Amino acid sequence: PTPASLTPPAAARNSILQAVKSAQVETTANGKIKVTSGYKVYGVTAGFDAGGTGASLTTAGDIEMTVRESIGLAVSSNSSTGTNTASNIKLTGKKNTAIYNLGTFKQKGNIIVDGEKSNGIFNKGSFTLTGNTIITASNGANGLYNSTGGSFTNPDKLTVNVTDTTKKGVGVFSDADVTLDGIKVNVTGGASAVVADTKEIKLNNNSKISYNGEGYALYTLNHGKIDMTGSNLKLSGKAVGFSVDGSSGTYVSGVTFGTGSTVDILSDDV
């Protein structure tokens, strides 16, 4: 499984609220955004203009969008920052992303994405969980997509719940080294709970991964690695824990279970 990533929004194109140059944009708790239909619509953005640096956004009001190939909150890489203080973000439709971060982002609030190849969080910057956040993904949507340069602070405040009948949704996908100690990932019916492509995902210190499906709970490809030291994996349904490659007595796995790791098998079909 390889979730699709979105193209960054162009400045002044279909943005409801936008900060450019070094400007700031802010919504209050009563300042809610609702979009009932649209294509490539961007809720609140900071940056993405030619030559601008230091733009910022702060949101406290809820965002609800029924759209395609759109983004709720987006922060560019040019010293731009974003802060979501308590806003709940809901995007319904295909190929959407609730939060798209290339800069520095602070997050508190819940996220809902419903639709194939959508992402709760797409991150290539510095992402801090300042409060408990629950990502709920369904119908082929993915919880978290991390890529080159992406890092997380306080990932123990993040819970990812994926419920999927399409067998395409993924809880966590990363093609970059990332540490997500203490994260909670629960996937029912999706393709995999955690996928590491090329690089390593560390899920140490009491991370809790639960998978109920017919695929691999922990999936590595292109020499990717997943480290579950000190954490728990629960398998239900017809789940396979992780893949093993090799023959003639030589076997290699990209998944590590170290000191304190536990695996709970909750079905006879596992």
PDB file of C-alpha atoms in Angstrom:
ATOM      1  CA  PRO A   1       0.000   0.000   0.000  1.00  0.00           C
ATOM      2  CA  THR A   2       1.341   3.425  -0.993  1.00  0.00           C
ATOM      3  CA  PRO A   3      -0.972   6.371  -0.195  1.00  0.00           C
ATOM      4  CA  ALA A   4      -0.998   9.208  -2.709  1.00  0.00           C
ATOM      5  CA  SER A   5       0.394  12.581  -1.583  1.00  0.00           C
ATOM      6  CA  LEU A   6      -1.072  15.863  -2.741  1.00  0.00           C
ATOM      7  CA  THR A   7       0.479  18.694  -4.711  1.00  0.00           C
ATOM      8  CA  PRO A   8       0.939  21.784  -2.491  1.00  0.00           C
ATOM      9  CA  PRO A   9      -1.711  24.470  -2.990  1.00  0.00           C
ATOM     10  CA  ALA A  10      -0.853  27.375  -5.274  1.00  0.00           C
ATOM     11  CA  ALA A  11      -1.060  30.839  -3.720  1.00  0.00           C
ATOM     12  CA  ALA A  12      -4.381  32.659  -4.093  1.00  0.00           C
ATOM     13  CA  ARG A  13      -6.044  29.687  -5.765  1.00  0.00           C
ATOM     14  CA  ASN A  14      -9.296  28.433  -4.227  1.00  0.00           C
ATOM     15  CA  SER A  15      -8.172  29.298  -0.677  1.00  0.00           C
ATOM     16  CA  ILE A  16     -10.874  30.440   1.722  1.00  0.00           C
ATOM     17  CA  LEU A  17      -8.368  32.104   4.089  1.00  0.00           C
ATOM     18  CA  GLN A  18      -4.732  32.621   3.153  1.00  0.00           C
ATOM     19  CA  ALA A  19      -1.659  34.226   4.724  1.00  0.00           C
ATOM     20  CA  VAL A  20       1.158  35.203   2.348  1.00  0.00           C
ATOM     21  CA  LYS A  21       4.531  36.954   2.777  1.00  0.00           C
ATOM     22  CA  SER A  22       4.869  37.328   6.570  1.00  0.00           C
ATOM     23  CA  ALA A  23       1.146  37.809   7.237  1.00  0.00           C
ATOM     24  CA  GLN A  24      -1.016  36.015   9.793  1.00  0.00           C
ATOM     25  CA  VAL A  25      -4.511  34.594   9.468  1.00  0.00           C
ATOM     26  CA  GLU A  26      -6.693  33.438  12.364  1.00  0.00           C
ATOM     27  CA  THR A  27     -10.122  31.921  13.022  1.00  0.00           C
ATOM     28  CA  THR A  28     -11.929  31.979  16.360  1.00  0.00           C
ATOM     29  CA  ALA A  29     -13.992  29.193  17.917  1.00  0.00           C
ATOM     30  CA  ASN A  30     -17.099  30.739  16.351  1.00  0.00           C
ATOM     31  CA  GLY A  31     -15.438  31.156  12.951  1.00  0.00           C
ATOM     32  CA  LYS A  32     -16.386  27.894  11.294  1.00  0.00           C
ATOM     33  CA  ILE A  33     -15.675  26.928   7.689  1.00  0.00           C
ATOM     34  CA  LYS A  34     -18.113  24.720   5.752  1.00  0.00           C
ATOM     35  CA  VAL A  35     -17.828  23.723   2.091  1.00  0.00           C
ATOM     36  CA  THR A  36     -20.552  21.509   0.609  1.00  0.00           C
ATOM     37  CA  SER A  37     -18.908  20.786  -2.764  1.00  0.00           C
ATOM     38  CA  GLY A  38     -15.731  21.646  -4.643  1.00  0.00           C
ATOM     39  CA  TYR A  39     -12.515  20.546  -6.344  1.00  0.00           C
ATOM     40  CA  LYS A  40      -9.023  21.556  -5.162  1.00  0.00           C
ATOM     41  CA  VAL A  41     -10.368  23.789  -2.421  1.00  0.00           C
ATOM     42  CA  TYR A  42      -8.056  24.881   0.426  1.00  0.00           C
ATOM     43  CA  GLY A  43      -9.528  25.898   3.769  1.00  0.00           C
ATOM     44  CA  VAL A  44      -6.786  27.890   5.523  1.00  0.00           C
ATOM     45  CA  THR A  45      -3.235  28.194   4.178  1.00  0.00           C
ATOM     46  CA  ALA A  46       0.031  29.860   5.227  1.00  0.00           C
ATOM     47  CA  GLY A  47       2.696  30.544   2.608  1.00  0.00           C
ATOM     48  CA  PHE A  48       2.893  28.983  -0.848  1.00  0.00           C
ATOM     49  CA  ASP A  49       3.509  32.407  -2.456  1.00  0.00           C
ATOM     50  CA  ALA A  50       6.623  33.189  -4.497  1.00  0.00           C
ATOM     51  CA  GLY A  51       9.328  34.742  -2.345  1.00  0.00           C
ATOM     52  CA  GLY A  52       7.301  34.965   0.856  1.00  0.00           C
ATOM     53  CA  THR A  53       8.558  33.758   4.269  1.00  0.00           C
ATOM     54  CA  GLY A  54       7.136  33.544   7.771  1.00  0.00           C
ATOM     55  CA  ALA A  55       3.414  33.312   7.068  1.00  0.00           C
ATOM     56  CA  SER A  56       1.302  31.811   9.858  1.00  0.00           C
ATOM     57  CA  LEU A  57      -2.170  30.460  10.525  1.00  0.00           C
ATOM     58  CA  THR A  58      -4.078  29.827  13.756  1.00  0.00           C
ATOM     59  CA  THR A  59      -7.416  28.049  13.781  1.00  0.00           C
ATOM     60  CA  ALA A  60      -9.913  27.441  16.579  1.00  0.00           C
ATOM     61  CA  GLY A  61     -13.140  27.033  14.588  1.00  0.00           C
ATOM     62  CA  ASP A  62     -14.280  23.754  13.045  1.00  0.00           C
ATOM     63  CA  ILE A  63     -13.680  22.967   9.376  1.00  0.00           C
ATOM     64  CA  GLU A  64     -16.051  20.713   7.408  1.00  0.00           C
ATOM     65  CA  MET A  65     -15.589  20.145   3.683  1.00  0.00           C
ATOM     66  CA  THR A  66     -17.233  17.786   1.174  1.00  0.00           C
ATOM     67  CA  VAL A  67     -14.748  18.064  -1.682  1.00  0.00           C
ATOM     68  CA  ARG A  68     -12.199  16.278  -3.900  1.00  0.00           C
ATOM     69  CA  GLU A  69      -8.396  16.640  -3.970  1.00  0.00           C
ATOM     70  CA  SER A  70      -8.599  19.362  -1.345  1.00  0.00           C
ATOM     71  CA  ILE A  71      -6.870  20.378   1.908  1.00  0.00           C
ATOM     72  CA  GLY A  72      -8.254  21.641   5.218  1.00  0.00           C
ATOM     73  CA  LEU A  73      -5.130  23.327   6.652  1.00  0.00           C
ATOM     74  CA  ALA A  74      -1.837  23.793   4.753  1.00  0.00           C
ATOM     75  CA  VAL A  75       1.523  25.231   5.853  1.00  0.00           C
ATOM     76  CA  SER A  76       4.434  25.805   3.464  1.00  0.00           C
ATOM     77  CA  SER A  77       8.142  25.238   4.063  1.00  0.00           C
ATOM     78  CA  ASN A  78       9.344  28.862   3.968  1.00  0.00           C
ATOM     79  CA  SER A  79       9.512  29.422   7.748  1.00  0.00           C
ATOM     80  CA  SER A  80       5.731  29.169   7.838  1.00  0.00           C
ATOM     81  CA  THR A  81       3.858  27.990  10.918  1.00  0.00           C
ATOM     82  CA  GLY A  82       0.442  26.613  11.768  1.00  0.00           C
ATOM     83  CA  THR A  83      -1.431  26.177  15.044  1.00  0.00           C
ATOM     84  CA  ASN A  84      -4.715  24.351  15.451  1.00  0.00           C
ATOM     85  CA  THR A  85      -5.855  25.017  19.008  1.00  0.00           C
ATOM     86  CA  ALA A  86      -9.092  23.042  19.249  1.00  0.00           C
ATOM     87  CA  SER A  87     -10.619  22.918  15.785  1.00  0.00           C
ATOM     88  CA  ASN A  88     -12.143  19.683  14.517  1.00  0.00           C
ATOM     89  CA  ILE A  89     -11.428  19.039  10.846  1.00  0.00           C
ATOM     90  CA  LYS A  90     -13.647  16.824   8.675  1.00  0.00           C
ATOM     91  CA  LEU A  91     -13.080  16.144   4.980  1.00  0.00           C
ATOM     92  CA  THR A  92     -15.325  13.865   2.932  1.00  0.00           C
ATOM     93  CA  GLY A  93     -14.374  12.799  -0.586  1.00  0.00           C
ATOM     94  CA  LYS A  94     -11.467  11.272  -2.501  1.00  0.00           C
ATOM     95  CA  LYS A  95      -7.806  12.357  -2.348  1.00  0.00           C
ATOM     96  CA  ASN A  96      -8.244  14.944   0.405  1.00  0.00           C
ATOM     97  CA  THR A  97      -5.870  15.834   3.257  1.00  0.00           C
ATOM     98  CA  ALA A  98      -7.007  17.376   6.532  1.00  0.00           C
ATOM     99  CA  ILE A  99      -3.606  18.837   7.540  1.00  0.00           C
ATOM    100  CA  TYR A 100      -0.773  19.299   5.022  1.00  0.00           C
ATOM    101  CA  ASN A 101       2.446  20.424   6.719  1.00  0.00           C
ATOM    102  CA  LEU A 102       5.772  21.342   5.140  1.00  0.00           C
ATOM    103  CA  GLY A 103       6.766  23.807   7.871  1.00  0.00           C
ATOM    104  CA  THR A 104       6.115  23.869  11.634  1.00  0.00           C
ATOM    105  CA  PHE A 105       2.735  22.800  12.966  1.00  0.00           C
ATOM    106  CA  LYS A 106       1.156  22.512  16.437  1.00  0.00           C
ATOM    107  CA  GLN A 107      -1.967  20.374  16.692  1.00  0.00           C
ATOM    108  CA  LYS A 108      -4.804  19.853  19.162  1.00  0.00           C
ATOM    109  CA  GLY A 109      -8.188  18.639  17.960  1.00  0.00           C
ATOM    110  CA  ASN A 110      -9.764  15.751  16.110  1.00  0.00           C
ATOM    111  CA  ILE A 111      -9.565  14.837  12.424  1.00  0.00           C
ATOM    112  CA  ILE A 112     -12.015  12.886  10.249  1.00  0.00           C
ATOM    113  CA  VAL A 113     -11.253  11.829   6.669  1.00  0.00           C
ATOM    114  CA  ASP A 114     -13.677   9.737   4.626  1.00  0.00           C
ATOM    115  CA  GLY A 115     -12.680   8.770   1.098  1.00  0.00           C
ATOM    116  CA  GLU A 116     -10.156   6.775  -0.898  1.00  0.00           C
ATOM    117  CA  LYS A 117      -6.517   7.988  -0.937  1.00  0.00           C
ATOM    118  CA  SER A 118      -7.266  10.726   1.600  1.00  0.00           C
ATOM    119  CA  ASN A 119      -4.910  11.458   4.522  1.00  0.00           C
ATOM    120  CA  GLY A 120      -5.593  12.721   8.022  1.00  0.00           C
ATOM    121  CA  ILE A 121      -2.099  14.239   8.301  1.00  0.00           C
ATOM    122  CA  PHE A 122       0.522  14.598   5.575  1.00  0.00           C
ATOM    123  CA  ASN A 123       3.813  15.737   7.123  1.00  0.00           C
ATOM    124  CA  LYS A 124       7.199  16.738   5.721  1.00  0.00           C
ATOM    125  CA  GLY A 125       7.991  19.255   8.454  1.00  0.00           C
ATOM    126  CA  SER A 126       8.045  19.570  12.247  1.00  0.00           C
ATOM    127  CA  PHE A 127       4.766  18.418  13.798  1.00  0.00           C
ATOM    128  CA  THR A 128       3.984  18.789  17.527  1.00  0.00           C
ATOM    129  CA  LEU A 129       0.958  17.308  19.279  1.00  0.00           C
ATOM    130  CA  THR A 130       0.072  19.874  21.941  1.00  0.00           C
ATOM    131  CA  GLY A 131      -3.050  17.979  23.008  1.00  0.00           C
ATOM    132  CA  ASN A 132      -4.832  14.701  22.414  1.00  0.00           C
ATOM    133  CA  THR A 133      -5.730  14.167  18.771  1.00  0.00           C
ATOM    134  CA  ILE A 134      -7.810  11.368  17.249  1.00  0.00           C
ATOM    135  CA  ILE A 135      -7.666  10.698  13.517  1.00  0.00           C
ATOM    136  CA  THR A 136     -10.665   8.753  12.227  1.00  0.00           C
ATOM    137  CA  ALA A 137     -10.233   7.451   8.667  1.00  0.00           C
ATOM    138  CA  SER A 138     -12.694   5.407   6.609  1.00  0.00           C
ATOM    139  CA  ASN A 139     -13.520   4.167   3.089  1.00  0.00           C
ATOM    140  CA  GLY A 140      -9.934   3.882   1.856  1.00  0.00           C
ATOM    141  CA  ALA A 141      -8.531   6.868   3.735  1.00  0.00           C
ATOM    142  CA  ASN A 142      -5.199   6.771   5.594  1.00  0.00           C
ATOM    143  CA  GLY A 143      -4.468   8.122   9.047  1.00  0.00           C
ATOM    144  CA  LEU A 144      -0.921   9.482   8.863  1.00  0.00           C
ATOM    145  CA  TYR A 145       1.460   9.897   5.913  1.00  0.00           C
ATOM    146  CA  ASN A 146       4.996  11.000   6.852  1.00  0.00           C
ATOM    147  CA  SER A 147       7.660  11.775   4.265  1.00  0.00           C
ATOM    148  CA  THR A 148      11.191  13.180   3.857  1.00  0.00           C
ATOM    149  CA  GLY A 149      12.076  15.620   6.629  1.00  0.00           C
ATOM    150  CA  GLY A 150       8.995  14.853   8.712  1.00  0.00           C
ATOM    151  CA  SER A 151       9.292  14.579  12.506  1.00  0.00           C
ATOM    152  CA  PHE A 152       6.876  14.366  15.436  1.00  0.00           C
ATOM    153  CA  THR A 153       6.948  15.649  19.023  1.00  0.00           C
ATOM    154  CA  ASN A 154       4.620  14.075  21.635  1.00  0.00           C
ATOM    155  CA  PRO A 155       3.309  11.330  19.311  1.00  0.00           C
ATOM    156  CA  ASP A 156       1.895   9.586  22.404  1.00  0.00           C
ATOM    157  CA  LYS A 157      -0.965  12.099  22.211  1.00  0.00           C
ATOM    158  CA  LEU A 158      -2.012  10.740  18.803  1.00  0.00           C
ATOM    159  CA  THR A 159      -4.568   7.984  18.164  1.00  0.00           C
ATOM    160  CA  VAL A 160      -5.268   6.731  14.644  1.00  0.00           C
ATOM    161  CA  ASN A 161      -8.474   4.757  14.001  1.00  0.00           C
ATOM    162  CA  VAL A 162      -9.042   3.297  10.538  1.00  0.00           C
ATOM    163  CA  THR A 163     -12.243   1.470   9.582  1.00  0.00           C
ATOM    164  CA  ASP A 164     -12.201   0.323   5.995  1.00  0.00           C
ATOM    165  CA  THR A 165     -14.231  -2.017   3.790  1.00  0.00           C
ATOM    166  CA  THR A 166     -12.110  -1.311   0.686  1.00  0.00           C
ATOM    167  CA  LYS A 167      -8.990  -3.022   2.135  1.00  0.00           C
ATOM    168  CA  LYS A 168      -6.919  -0.015   1.030  1.00  0.00           C
ATOM    169  CA  GLY A 169      -6.643   2.213   4.107  1.00  0.00           C
ATOM    170  CA  VAL A 170      -3.431   2.369   6.161  1.00  0.00           C
ATOM    171  CA  GLY A 171      -2.984   3.614   9.726  1.00  0.00           C
ATOM    172  CA  VAL A 172       0.579   4.964   9.419  1.00  0.00           C
ATOM    173  CA  PHE A 173       2.740   5.189   6.294  1.00  0.00           C
ATOM    174  CA  SER A 174       6.266   6.631   6.180  1.00  0.00           C
ATOM    175  CA  ASP A 175       9.031   6.701   3.582  1.00  0.00           C
ATOM    176  CA  ALA A 176      11.331   8.606   5.960  1.00  0.00           C
ATOM    177  CA  ASP A 177      12.924   7.823   9.326  1.00  0.00           C
ATOM    178  CA  VAL A 178      10.473   8.795  12.053  1.00  0.00           C
ATOM    179  CA  THR A 179       9.954   8.133  15.765  1.00  0.00           C
ATOM    180  CA  LEU A 180       6.342   7.678  16.891  1.00  0.00           C
ATOM    181  CA  ASP A 181       6.821   6.371  20.436  1.00  0.00           C
ATOM    182  CA  GLY A 182       3.572   5.876  22.335  1.00  0.00           C
ATOM    183  CA  ILE A 183       1.246   6.243  19.346  1.00  0.00           C
ATOM    184  CA  LYS A 184      -2.013   4.252  19.266  1.00  0.00           C
ATOM    185  CA  VAL A 185      -3.052   2.756  15.913  1.00  0.00           C
ATOM    186  CA  ASN A 186      -6.252   0.722  15.441  1.00  0.00           C
ATOM    187  CA  VAL A 187      -7.081  -0.605  11.972  1.00  0.00           C
ATOM    188  CA  THR A 188     -10.121  -2.702  11.062  1.00  0.00           C
ATOM    189  CA  GLY A 189     -10.426  -3.981   7.498  1.00  0.00           C
ATOM    190  CA  GLY A 190      -7.629  -1.844   6.074  1.00  0.00           C
ATOM    191  CA  ALA A 191      -4.582  -2.943   4.094  1.00  0.00           C
ATOM    192  CA  SER A 192      -2.106  -2.586   7.001  1.00  0.00           C
ATOM    193  CA  ALA A 193      -1.720  -0.879  10.347  1.00  0.00           C
ATOM    194  CA  VAL A 194       1.836   0.445   9.790  1.00  0.00           C
ATOM    195  CA  VAL A 195       3.857   0.587   6.557  1.00  0.00           C
ATOM    196  CA  ALA A 196       7.559   1.502   6.343  1.00  0.00           C
ATOM    197  CA  ASP A 197       8.946   2.161   2.863  1.00  0.00           C
ATOM    198  CA  THR A 198      12.756   2.399   2.528  1.00  0.00           C
ATOM    199  CA  LYS A 199      13.344   3.969   5.985  1.00  0.00           C
ATOM    200  CA  GLU A 200      12.613   3.105   9.637  1.00  0.00           C
ATOM    201  CA  ILE A 201       9.575   3.744  11.825  1.00  0.00           C
ATOM    202  CA  LYS A 202      10.275   3.504  15.568  1.00  0.00           C
ATOM    203  CA  LEU A 203       7.233   2.497  17.628  1.00  0.00           C
ATOM    204  CA  ASN A 204       8.820   2.132  21.067  1.00  0.00           C
ATOM    205  CA  ASN A 205       7.833   2.878  24.674  1.00  0.00           C
ATOM    206  CA  ASN A 206       4.324   1.454  24.933  1.00  0.00           C
ATOM    207  CA  SER A 207       3.044   2.115  21.434  1.00  0.00           C
ATOM    208  CA  LYS A 208      -0.142   0.132  20.842  1.00  0.00           C
ATOM    209  CA  ILE A 209      -0.848  -1.272  17.383  1.00  0.00           C
ATOM    210  CA  SER A 210      -4.042  -3.232  16.689  1.00  0.00           C
ATOM    211  CA  TYR A 211      -4.953  -4.816  13.349  1.00  0.00           C
ATOM    212  CA  ASN A 212      -8.088  -6.724  12.378  1.00  0.00           C
ATOM    213  CA  GLY A 213      -7.985  -7.610   8.709  1.00  0.00           C
ATOM    214  CA  GLU A 214      -6.631  -9.924   6.045  1.00  0.00           C
ATOM    215  CA  GLY A 215      -3.283  -8.266   5.341  1.00  0.00           C
ATOM    216  CA  TYR A 216      -0.043  -7.576   7.205  1.00  0.00           C
ATOM    217  CA  ALA A 217      -0.306  -5.611  10.441  1.00  0.00           C
ATOM    218  CA  LEU A 218       3.296  -4.386  10.057  1.00  0.00           C
ATOM    219  CA  TYR A 219       4.464  -4.139   6.452  1.00  0.00           C
ATOM    220  CA  THR A 220       7.936  -3.213   5.205  1.00  0.00           C
ATOM    221  CA  LEU A 221       9.090  -2.721   1.633  1.00  0.00           C
ATOM    222  CA  ASN A 222      12.253  -1.547  -0.138  1.00  0.00           C
ATOM    223  CA  HIS A 223      14.336  -2.431   2.948  1.00  0.00           C
ATOM    224  CA  GLY A 224      12.117  -0.415   5.266  1.00  0.00           C
ATOM    225  CA  LYS A 225      12.135  -1.212   8.999  1.00  0.00           C
ATOM    226  CA  ILE A 226       9.700  -1.126  11.905  1.00  0.00           C
ATOM    227  CA  ASP A 227      10.956  -1.254  15.515  1.00  0.00           C
ATOM    228  CA  MET A 228       8.335  -2.377  18.073  1.00  0.00           C
ATOM    229  CA  THR A 229      10.645  -2.580  21.114  1.00  0.00           C
ATOM    230  CA  GLY A 230       8.694  -2.131  24.346  1.00  0.00           C
ATOM    231  CA  SER A 231       5.327  -2.007  22.571  1.00  0.00           C
ATOM    232  CA  ASN A 232       2.235  -4.143  21.955  1.00  0.00           C
ATOM    233  CA  LEU A 233       0.776  -5.649  18.778  1.00  0.00           C
ATOM    234  CA  LYS A 234      -2.763  -7.095  18.715  1.00  0.00           C
ATOM    235  CA  LEU A 235      -3.871  -9.335  15.834  1.00  0.00           C
ATOM    236  CA  SER A 236      -7.485 -10.229  15.019  1.00  0.00           C
ATOM    237  CA  GLY A 237      -9.481 -11.567  12.091  1.00  0.00           C
ATOM    238  CA  LYS A 238      -7.208 -13.183   9.484  1.00  0.00           C
ATOM    239  CA  ALA A 239      -4.292 -10.859  10.151  1.00  0.00           C
ATOM    240  CA  VAL A 240      -0.642 -11.677   9.473  1.00  0.00           C
ATOM    241  CA  GLY A 241       1.764 -10.049  11.919  1.00  0.00           C
ATOM    242  CA  PHE A 242       4.572  -9.113   9.514  1.00  0.00           C
ATOM    243  CA  SER A 243       6.343 -10.319   6.391  1.00  0.00           C
ATOM    244  CA  VAL A 244       9.476 -12.519   6.362  1.00  0.00           C
ATOM    245  CA  ASP A 245      11.705 -12.961   3.300  1.00  0.00           C
ATOM    246  CA  GLY A 246      14.182 -15.753   2.610  1.00  0.00           C
ATOM    247  CA  SER A 247      14.703 -19.425   1.846  1.00  0.00           C
ATOM    248  CA  SER A 248      16.950 -22.399   2.659  1.00  0.00           C
ATOM    249  CA  GLY A 249      17.110 -21.586   6.346  1.00  0.00           C
ATOM    250  CA  THR A 250      17.998 -17.904   5.923  1.00  0.00           C
ATOM    251  CA  TYR A 251      15.173 -15.532   6.770  1.00  0.00           C
ATOM    252  CA  VAL A 252      15.106 -11.748   7.068  1.00  0.00           C
ATOM    253  CA  SER A 253      12.440  -9.456   8.477  1.00  0.00           C
ATOM    254  CA  GLY A 254      12.322  -5.684   8.606  1.00  0.00           C
ATOM    255  CA  VAL A 255      10.364  -5.838  11.880  1.00  0.00           C
ATOM    256  CA  THR A 256      12.087  -5.861  15.289  1.00  0.00           C
ATOM    257  CA  PHE A 257      10.514  -7.007  18.558  1.00  0.00           C
ATOM    258  CA  GLY A 258      12.900  -6.127  21.395  1.00  0.00           C
ATOM    259  CA  THR A 259      12.815  -6.060  25.177  1.00  0.00           C
ATOM    260  CA  GLY A 260       9.295  -5.554  26.499  1.00  0.00           C
ATOM    261  CA  SER A 261       7.519  -6.261  23.203  1.00  0.00           C
ATOM    262  CA  THR A 262       4.291  -8.279  23.368  1.00  0.00           C
ATOM    263  CA  VAL A 263       1.984  -9.814  20.760  1.00  0.00           C
ATOM    264  CA  ASP A 264      -1.651 -10.665  21.518  1.00  0.00           C
ATOM    265  CA  ILE A 265      -3.419 -13.077  19.143  1.00  0.00           C
ATOM    266  CA  LEU A 266      -7.191 -12.706  19.452  1.00  0.00           C
ATOM    267  CA  SER A 267      -8.444 -14.997  16.672  1.00  0.00           C
ATOM    268  CA  ASP A 268      -7.947 -18.623  15.594  1.00  0.00           C
ATOM    269  CA  ASP A 269      -7.598 -17.395  11.991  1.00  0.00           C
ATOM    270  CA  VAL A 270      -4.453 -15.339  12.684  1.00  0.00           C
TER     271      VAL A 270
END
